C-alpha positions in Angstrom: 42.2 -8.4 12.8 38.3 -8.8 13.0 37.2 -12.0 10.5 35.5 -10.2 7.2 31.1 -10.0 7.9 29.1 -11.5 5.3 27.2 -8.2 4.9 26.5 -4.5 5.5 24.2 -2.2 6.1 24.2 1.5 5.6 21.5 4.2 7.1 21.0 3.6 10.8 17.6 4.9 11.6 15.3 3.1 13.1 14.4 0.4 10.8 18.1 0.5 9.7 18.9 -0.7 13.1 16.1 -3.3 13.5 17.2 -4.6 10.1 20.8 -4.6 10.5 20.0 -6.5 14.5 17.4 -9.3 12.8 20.3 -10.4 10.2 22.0 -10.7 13.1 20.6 -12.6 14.8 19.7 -15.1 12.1 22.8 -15.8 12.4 25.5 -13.6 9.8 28.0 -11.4 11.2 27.1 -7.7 9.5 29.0 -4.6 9.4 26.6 -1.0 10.1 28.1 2.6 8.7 25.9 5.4 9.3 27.2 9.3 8.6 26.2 10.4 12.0 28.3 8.7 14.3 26.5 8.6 17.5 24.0 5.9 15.5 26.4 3.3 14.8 27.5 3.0 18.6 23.1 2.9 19.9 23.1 0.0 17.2 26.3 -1.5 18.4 25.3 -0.9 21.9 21.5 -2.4 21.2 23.5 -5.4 19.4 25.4 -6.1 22.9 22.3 -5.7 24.7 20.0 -7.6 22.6 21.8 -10.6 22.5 25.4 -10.1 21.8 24.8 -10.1 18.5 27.6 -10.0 15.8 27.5 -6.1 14.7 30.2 -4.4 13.7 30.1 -0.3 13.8 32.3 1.6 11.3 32.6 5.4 11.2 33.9 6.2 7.6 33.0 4.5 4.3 36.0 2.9 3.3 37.3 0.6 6.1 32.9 -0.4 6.7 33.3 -1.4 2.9 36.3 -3.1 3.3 35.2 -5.4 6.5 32.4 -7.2 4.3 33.5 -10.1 2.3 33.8 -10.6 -1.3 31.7 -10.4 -2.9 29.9 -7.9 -0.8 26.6 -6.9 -0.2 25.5 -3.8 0.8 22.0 -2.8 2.2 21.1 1.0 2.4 18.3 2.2 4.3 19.0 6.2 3.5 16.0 8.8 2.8 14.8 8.2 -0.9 16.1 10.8 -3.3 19.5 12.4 -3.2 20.6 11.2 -0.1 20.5 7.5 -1.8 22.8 8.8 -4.5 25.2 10.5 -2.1 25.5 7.5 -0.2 25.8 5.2 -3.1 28.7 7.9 -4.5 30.7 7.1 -1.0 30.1 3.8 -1.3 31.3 3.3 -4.6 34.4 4.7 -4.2 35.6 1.7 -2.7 33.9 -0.9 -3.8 35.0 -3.9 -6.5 33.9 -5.4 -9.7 30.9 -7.9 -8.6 30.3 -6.2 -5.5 26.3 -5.2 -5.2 24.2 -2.5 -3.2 20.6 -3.2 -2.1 18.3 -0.1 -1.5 15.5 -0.9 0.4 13.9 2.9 1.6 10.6 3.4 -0.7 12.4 4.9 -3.9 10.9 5.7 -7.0 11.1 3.1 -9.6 12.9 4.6 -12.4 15.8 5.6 -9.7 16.3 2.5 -8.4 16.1 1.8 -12.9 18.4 4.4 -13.6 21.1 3.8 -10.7 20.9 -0.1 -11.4 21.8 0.7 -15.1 24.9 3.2 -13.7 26.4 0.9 -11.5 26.1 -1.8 -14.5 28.7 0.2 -15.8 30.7 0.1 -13.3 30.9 -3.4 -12.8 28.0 -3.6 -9.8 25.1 -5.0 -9.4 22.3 -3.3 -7.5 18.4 -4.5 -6.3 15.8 -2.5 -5.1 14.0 -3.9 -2.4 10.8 -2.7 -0.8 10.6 -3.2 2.7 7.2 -3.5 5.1 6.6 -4.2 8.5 7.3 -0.9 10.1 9.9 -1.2 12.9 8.6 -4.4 14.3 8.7 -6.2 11.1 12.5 -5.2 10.4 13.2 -6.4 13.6 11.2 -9.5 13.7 10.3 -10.4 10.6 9.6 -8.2 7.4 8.1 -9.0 4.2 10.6 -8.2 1.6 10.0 -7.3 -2.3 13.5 -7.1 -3.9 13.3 -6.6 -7.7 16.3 -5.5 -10.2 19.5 -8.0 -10.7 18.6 -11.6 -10.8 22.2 -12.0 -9.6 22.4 -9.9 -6.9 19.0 -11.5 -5.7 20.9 -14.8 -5.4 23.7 -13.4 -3.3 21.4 -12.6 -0.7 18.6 -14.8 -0.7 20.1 -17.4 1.7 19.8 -14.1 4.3 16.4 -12.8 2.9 15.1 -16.0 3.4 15.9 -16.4 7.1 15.1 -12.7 7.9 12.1 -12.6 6.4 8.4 -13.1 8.3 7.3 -16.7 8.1 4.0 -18.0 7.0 2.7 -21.6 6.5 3.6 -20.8 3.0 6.9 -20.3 3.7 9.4 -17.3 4.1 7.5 -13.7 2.9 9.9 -12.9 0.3 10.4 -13.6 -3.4 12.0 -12.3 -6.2 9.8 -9.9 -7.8 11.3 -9.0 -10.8 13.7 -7.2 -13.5 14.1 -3.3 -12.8 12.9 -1.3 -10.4 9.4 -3.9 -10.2 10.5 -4.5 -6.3 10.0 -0.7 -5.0 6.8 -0.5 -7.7 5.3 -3.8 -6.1 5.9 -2.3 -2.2 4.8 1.5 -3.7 1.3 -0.1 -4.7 1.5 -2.0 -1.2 1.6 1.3 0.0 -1.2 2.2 -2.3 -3.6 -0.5 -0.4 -2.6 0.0 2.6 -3.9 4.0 2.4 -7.1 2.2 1.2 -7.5 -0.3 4.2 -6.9 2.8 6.3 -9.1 5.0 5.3 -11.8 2.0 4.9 -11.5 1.2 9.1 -11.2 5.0 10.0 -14.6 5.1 7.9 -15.9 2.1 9.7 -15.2 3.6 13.1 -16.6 6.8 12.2 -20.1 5.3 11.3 -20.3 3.2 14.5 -18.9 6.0 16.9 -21.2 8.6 15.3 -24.7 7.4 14.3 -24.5 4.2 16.2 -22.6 6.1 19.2 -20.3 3.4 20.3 -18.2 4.2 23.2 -14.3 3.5 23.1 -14.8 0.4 25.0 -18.0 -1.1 22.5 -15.1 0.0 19.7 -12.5 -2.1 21.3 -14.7 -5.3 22.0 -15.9 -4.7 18.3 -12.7 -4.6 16.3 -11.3 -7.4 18.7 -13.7 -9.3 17.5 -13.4 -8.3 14.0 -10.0 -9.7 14.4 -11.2 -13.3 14.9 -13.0 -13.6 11.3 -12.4 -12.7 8.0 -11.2 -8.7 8.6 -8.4 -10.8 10.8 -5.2 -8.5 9.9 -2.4 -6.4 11.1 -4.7 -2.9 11.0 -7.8 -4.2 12.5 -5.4 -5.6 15.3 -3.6 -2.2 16.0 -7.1 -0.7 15.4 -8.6 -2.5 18.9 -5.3 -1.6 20.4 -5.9 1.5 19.9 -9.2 2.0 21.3 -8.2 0.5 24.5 -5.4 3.3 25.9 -6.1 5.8 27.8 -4.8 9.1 27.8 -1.3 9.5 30.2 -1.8 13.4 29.9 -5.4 13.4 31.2 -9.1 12.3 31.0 -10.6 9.8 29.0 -9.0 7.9 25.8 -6.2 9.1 23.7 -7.1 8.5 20.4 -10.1 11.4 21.2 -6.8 13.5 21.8 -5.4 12.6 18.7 -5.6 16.0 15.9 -6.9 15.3 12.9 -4.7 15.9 10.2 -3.5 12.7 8.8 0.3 12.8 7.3 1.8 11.1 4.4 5.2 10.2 2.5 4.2 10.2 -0.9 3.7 6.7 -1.8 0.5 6.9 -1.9 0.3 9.6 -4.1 2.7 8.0 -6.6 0.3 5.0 -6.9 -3.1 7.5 -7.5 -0.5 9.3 -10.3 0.5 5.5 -11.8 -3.0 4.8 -12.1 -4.0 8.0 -13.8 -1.2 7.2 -16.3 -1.9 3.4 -17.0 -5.7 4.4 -17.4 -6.2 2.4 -14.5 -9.3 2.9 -12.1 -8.2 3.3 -8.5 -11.1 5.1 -6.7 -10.8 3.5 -3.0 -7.0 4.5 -3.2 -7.9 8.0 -4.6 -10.1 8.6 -2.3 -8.0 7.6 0.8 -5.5 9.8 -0.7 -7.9 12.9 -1.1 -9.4 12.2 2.6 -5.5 13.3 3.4 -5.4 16.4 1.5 -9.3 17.5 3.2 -8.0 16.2 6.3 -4.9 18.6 6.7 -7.3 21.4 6.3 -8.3 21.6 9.8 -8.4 25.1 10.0 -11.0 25.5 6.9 -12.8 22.6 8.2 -13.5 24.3 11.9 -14.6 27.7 10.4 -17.1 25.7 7.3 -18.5 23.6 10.6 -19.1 27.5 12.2 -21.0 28.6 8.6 -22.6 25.0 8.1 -23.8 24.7 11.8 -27.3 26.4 11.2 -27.9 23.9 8.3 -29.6 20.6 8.9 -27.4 17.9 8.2 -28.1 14.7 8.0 -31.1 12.9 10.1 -29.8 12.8 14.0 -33.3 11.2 15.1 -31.9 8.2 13.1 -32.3 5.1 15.4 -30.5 2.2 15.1 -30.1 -1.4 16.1 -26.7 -0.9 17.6 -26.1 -5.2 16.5 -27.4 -5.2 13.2 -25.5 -1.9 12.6 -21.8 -3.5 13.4 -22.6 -6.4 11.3 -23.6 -4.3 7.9 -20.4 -1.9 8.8 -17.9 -5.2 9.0 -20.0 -6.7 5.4 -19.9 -3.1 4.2 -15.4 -3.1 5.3 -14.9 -6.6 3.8 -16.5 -6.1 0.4 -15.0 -2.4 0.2 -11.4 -4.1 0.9 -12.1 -6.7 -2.2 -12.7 -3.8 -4.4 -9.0 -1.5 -3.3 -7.0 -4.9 -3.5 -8.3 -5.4 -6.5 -7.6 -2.0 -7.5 -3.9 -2.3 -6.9 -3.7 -6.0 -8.3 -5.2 -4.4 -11.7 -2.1 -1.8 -11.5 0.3 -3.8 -10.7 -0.4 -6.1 -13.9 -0.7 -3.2 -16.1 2.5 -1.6 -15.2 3.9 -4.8 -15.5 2.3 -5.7 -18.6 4.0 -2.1 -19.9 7.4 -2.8 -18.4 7.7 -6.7 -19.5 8.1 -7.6 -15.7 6.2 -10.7 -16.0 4.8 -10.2 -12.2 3.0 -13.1 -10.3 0.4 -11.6 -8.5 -1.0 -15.2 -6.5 3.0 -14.5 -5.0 3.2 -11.1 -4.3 -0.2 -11.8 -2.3 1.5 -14.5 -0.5 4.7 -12.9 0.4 2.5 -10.1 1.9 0.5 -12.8 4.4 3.2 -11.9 6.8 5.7 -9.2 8.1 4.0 -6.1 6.2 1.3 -3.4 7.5 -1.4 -5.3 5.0 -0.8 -8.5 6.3 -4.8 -10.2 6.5 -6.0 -14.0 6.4 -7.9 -12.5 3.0 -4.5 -12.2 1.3 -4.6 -16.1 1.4 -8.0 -16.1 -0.6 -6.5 -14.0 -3.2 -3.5 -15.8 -3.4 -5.8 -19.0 -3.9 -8.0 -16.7 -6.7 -4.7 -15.9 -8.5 -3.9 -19.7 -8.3 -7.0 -20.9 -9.8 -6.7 -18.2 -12.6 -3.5 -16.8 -13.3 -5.4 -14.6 -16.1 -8.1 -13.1 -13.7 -9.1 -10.0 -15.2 -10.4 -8.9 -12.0 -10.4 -10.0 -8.2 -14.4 -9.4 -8.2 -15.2 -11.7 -11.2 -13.6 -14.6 -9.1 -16.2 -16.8 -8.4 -15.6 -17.0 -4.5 -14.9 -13.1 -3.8 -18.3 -12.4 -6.5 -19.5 -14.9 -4.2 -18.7 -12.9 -1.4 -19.9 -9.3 -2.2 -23.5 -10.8 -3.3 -23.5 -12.0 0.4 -22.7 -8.5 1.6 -23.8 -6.0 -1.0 -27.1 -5.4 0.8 -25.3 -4.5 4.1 -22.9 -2.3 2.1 -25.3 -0.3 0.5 -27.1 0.1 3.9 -24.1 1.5 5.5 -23.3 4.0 2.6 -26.9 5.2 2.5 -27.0 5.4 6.2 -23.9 7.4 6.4 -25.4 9.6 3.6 -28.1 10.2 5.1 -26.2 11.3 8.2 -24.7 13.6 7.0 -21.0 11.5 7.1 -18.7 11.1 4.6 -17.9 7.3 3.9 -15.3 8.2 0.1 -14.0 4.8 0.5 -16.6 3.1 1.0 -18.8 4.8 -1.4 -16.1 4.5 -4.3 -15.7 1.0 -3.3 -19.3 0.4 -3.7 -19.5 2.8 -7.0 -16.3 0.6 -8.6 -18.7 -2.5 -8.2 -21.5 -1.2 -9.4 -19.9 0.4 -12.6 -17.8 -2.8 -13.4 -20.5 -5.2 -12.6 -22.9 -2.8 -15.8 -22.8 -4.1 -19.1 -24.4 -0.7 -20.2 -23.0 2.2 -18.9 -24.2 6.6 -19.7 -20.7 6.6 -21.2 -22.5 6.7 -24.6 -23.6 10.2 -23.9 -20.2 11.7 -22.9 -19.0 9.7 -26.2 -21.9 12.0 -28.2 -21.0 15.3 -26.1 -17.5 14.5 -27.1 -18.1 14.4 -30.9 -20.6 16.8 -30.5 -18.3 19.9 -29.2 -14.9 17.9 -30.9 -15.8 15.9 -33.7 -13.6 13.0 -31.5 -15.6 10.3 -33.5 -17.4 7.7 -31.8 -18.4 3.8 -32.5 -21.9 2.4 -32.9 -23.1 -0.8 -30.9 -24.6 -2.3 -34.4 -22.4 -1.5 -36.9 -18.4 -1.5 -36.7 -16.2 1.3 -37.7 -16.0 5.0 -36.5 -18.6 7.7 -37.4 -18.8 11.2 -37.1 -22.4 13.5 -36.7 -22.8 17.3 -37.5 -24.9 17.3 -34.6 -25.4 21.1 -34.1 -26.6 21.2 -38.0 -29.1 18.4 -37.1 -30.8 20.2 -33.5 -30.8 23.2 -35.3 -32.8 22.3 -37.9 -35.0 19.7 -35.6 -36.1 23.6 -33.9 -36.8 24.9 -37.0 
């Protein structure tokens, strides 16, 4: 009889497999369950391959559940939703008192709330953990966000620990916090990382199209890129990227690439949290909206047919090719300050609302490593966070204010150059719009205040004297024209 695993894992896609193969390899036997068969022998075949590593396939719930020790932990990486639930339900069935389950797919919060406080019931604990890195970083080295039971946490954390990416400031996982904080925390990772996306494909489309870099100019540039400050996961992929050529013909292959961008729904779900915590997200939103336009290909080709009479934009614009890169990286680095700081501000109001008592200097450390954002810059907001835990905003700290008055006049360079060609930059412009409206101590929101009591009677306050007020302005206009 095979000596009882110190943990399981259930959902053997492909970062189920480079999960369940990492904790292996750090050194604790695991047992694998998947509901399609022919999975848990590729894992248990990869496992033999990779190393011999100690993985142990089961093909029915009850005698995987029964392999782990007590008291047992299992890890599901199943599709979010229902799938989660039926998995948990044949799970359950044969699990004991103390026994906890560890979802770490990109659930909704309040399921990973509501399941936590079923289980409860039942006697089991449960964590949901958000997960980034892609497949590499499961294999390798993720950075893990687990948030829910404190005591499940400490069951596992002697393997999160070890199978976790690295950093110089240690292992890039932490206990988040109560609830279903863990999948918000890695939702609003999410959140950014549509952000940081949509900020490089922006950056790339200015220098391919009014300062007509070639592929090769675009690989050398990003490359470079990647030695400074914009040193990060995406900028790393993104000179990658440039430099393959197409397999299927001519040329490069990101030229053959379509143009319709997909998405999971994360990204979504942090523009909607926003909306409902009154909190101003515009890089993210407009990341998220560049997805929706982009996924109209078909509209787009025929408006280019019916707009291609018009003059747009200024094509005799010349540029100095140099001077153009360096305002398009200042223009990138102070338009990333402003979405981080977008998705800081919601994480602390959600957790303000839910009594989560986040750390934000640690969830920018724990992301330094392992996940899709990973960036040297995380390190100067962990150190911003560190010098004021209270920091009302990433852009009032005096290093990163420092920062954007450094760049701002290559910023709005780029935007107005883009503008005037006739090319959409909605990150970058929202970015710079965010900046400009939070840096105003006066803003034309006392007009829509006066059009609101105008056509409402919604009330409005006065700058001199406290208290609310209330104008019949229609009587007063009317008699002003007689």
């Amino acid at each position: 009889m095979a000596p009882l695993t110190r943990i399981g894992l259930a959902g053997l896609a492909v970062m189920g497999q480079n999960l369940a193969l990492n904790i292996a390899e750090k050194g604790f036997p695991i047992s694998i369950y998947n509901r399609s068969t022919v999975k848990v022998d590729e894992t248990v075949q990869r496992a033999k391959a990779e190393g011999d590593l100690p993985v142990y396939g089961f093909k029915d719930p009850e005698s995987f559940v029964k392999s782990i020790q007590a008291p047992r932990v299992i890890i599901l990486l199943v599709k979010a939703g229902p799938p989660v639930d039926a998995t948990i339900k044949s799970l359950v069935a044969h699990m004991e008192k103390g026994d906890c389950i560890v979802d770490g797919g990109n659930e909704w919060y309040e399921n990973t709330e509501r399941r936590e406080k079923e289980l409860a019931q039942q006697g089991l604990l449960y964590l949901g953990m958000g997960v980034s890195g892609g497949e590499e970083g499961a294999r390798n080295g993720p950075s893990m966000m687990p948030g829910g039971s404190y005591e499940a946490f400490k069951y596992i954390e002697d393997i999160l620990l070890r199978v976790a990416a690295q950093v110089d400031s240690g292992p890039c996982v932490t206990y988040i916090g109560k609830g279903g904080s863990g999948n918000f925390v890695k939702m609003v990772h999410n959140g950014i990382e549509y952000g940081d996306m949509q900020l490089i494909a922006e950056a790339y489309d200015v220098l391919k199209s009014v300062g007509k870099l070639s592929n090769e100019e675009l690989h050398e540039v990003f490359s470079e890129w990647n030695k400074g400050e914009l040193l990060s996961f995406l900028i790393e992929i993104t000179a990658d990227i440039f430099s393959i050529k197409d397999d299927k013909g001519e040329g490069h292959l990101v030229d053959k690439v379509l143009d319709k961008t997909g998405m999971k729904g994360t990204g979504k779900w942090t523009v909607q949290q926003a909306a409902d915590l009154s909190i101003a997200a515009p890089t993210i939103a407009a990341s998220l909206d560049s997805r929706f336009l982009s996924g109209l290909k078909e509209e787009r080709v025929k408006a280019a047919e019916v707009f291609s009479s018009g003059v747009f934009g200024d094509s005799s614009i010349v540029v100095d090719k140099q001077k153009l890169i360096d305002d398009v990286r200042q223009a990138l680095y102070a338009s990333k300050i402003c979405s981080y700081a977008q998705g800081m501000n919601l994480i602390r109001a959600k957790s303000v609302e839910q009594g989560w008592g986040l750390v934000l200097g640690e969830l920018a450390r724990i992301w330094k490593g392992g996940c899709i954002i990973r960036a040297i810059f995380l390190d100067r907001i962990k150190q911003a966070y560190d010098r004021n835990p209270d920091l009302a905003n990433l852009l009032v700290d005096p290093e990163f204010a420092q920062e954007i008055l450094d760049r701002q006049s290559g910023w709005r360079r780029v935007v107005c150059l883009a503008i005037n060609s006739g090319i959409s930059t909605p990150g970058m412009s929202s970015s710079l719009a965010y900046f400009d409206t939070y840096r105003r101590d006066r803003l034309p929101a006392n007009l829509v205040q006066a059009q609101r009591d105008y056509f409402g009677a919604h009330t409005y306050e006065r700058t001199d004297v406290p208290g609310s007020f209330h104008t019949e302005w229609f009587k007063l206009a009317r008699q002003s024209k007689i």
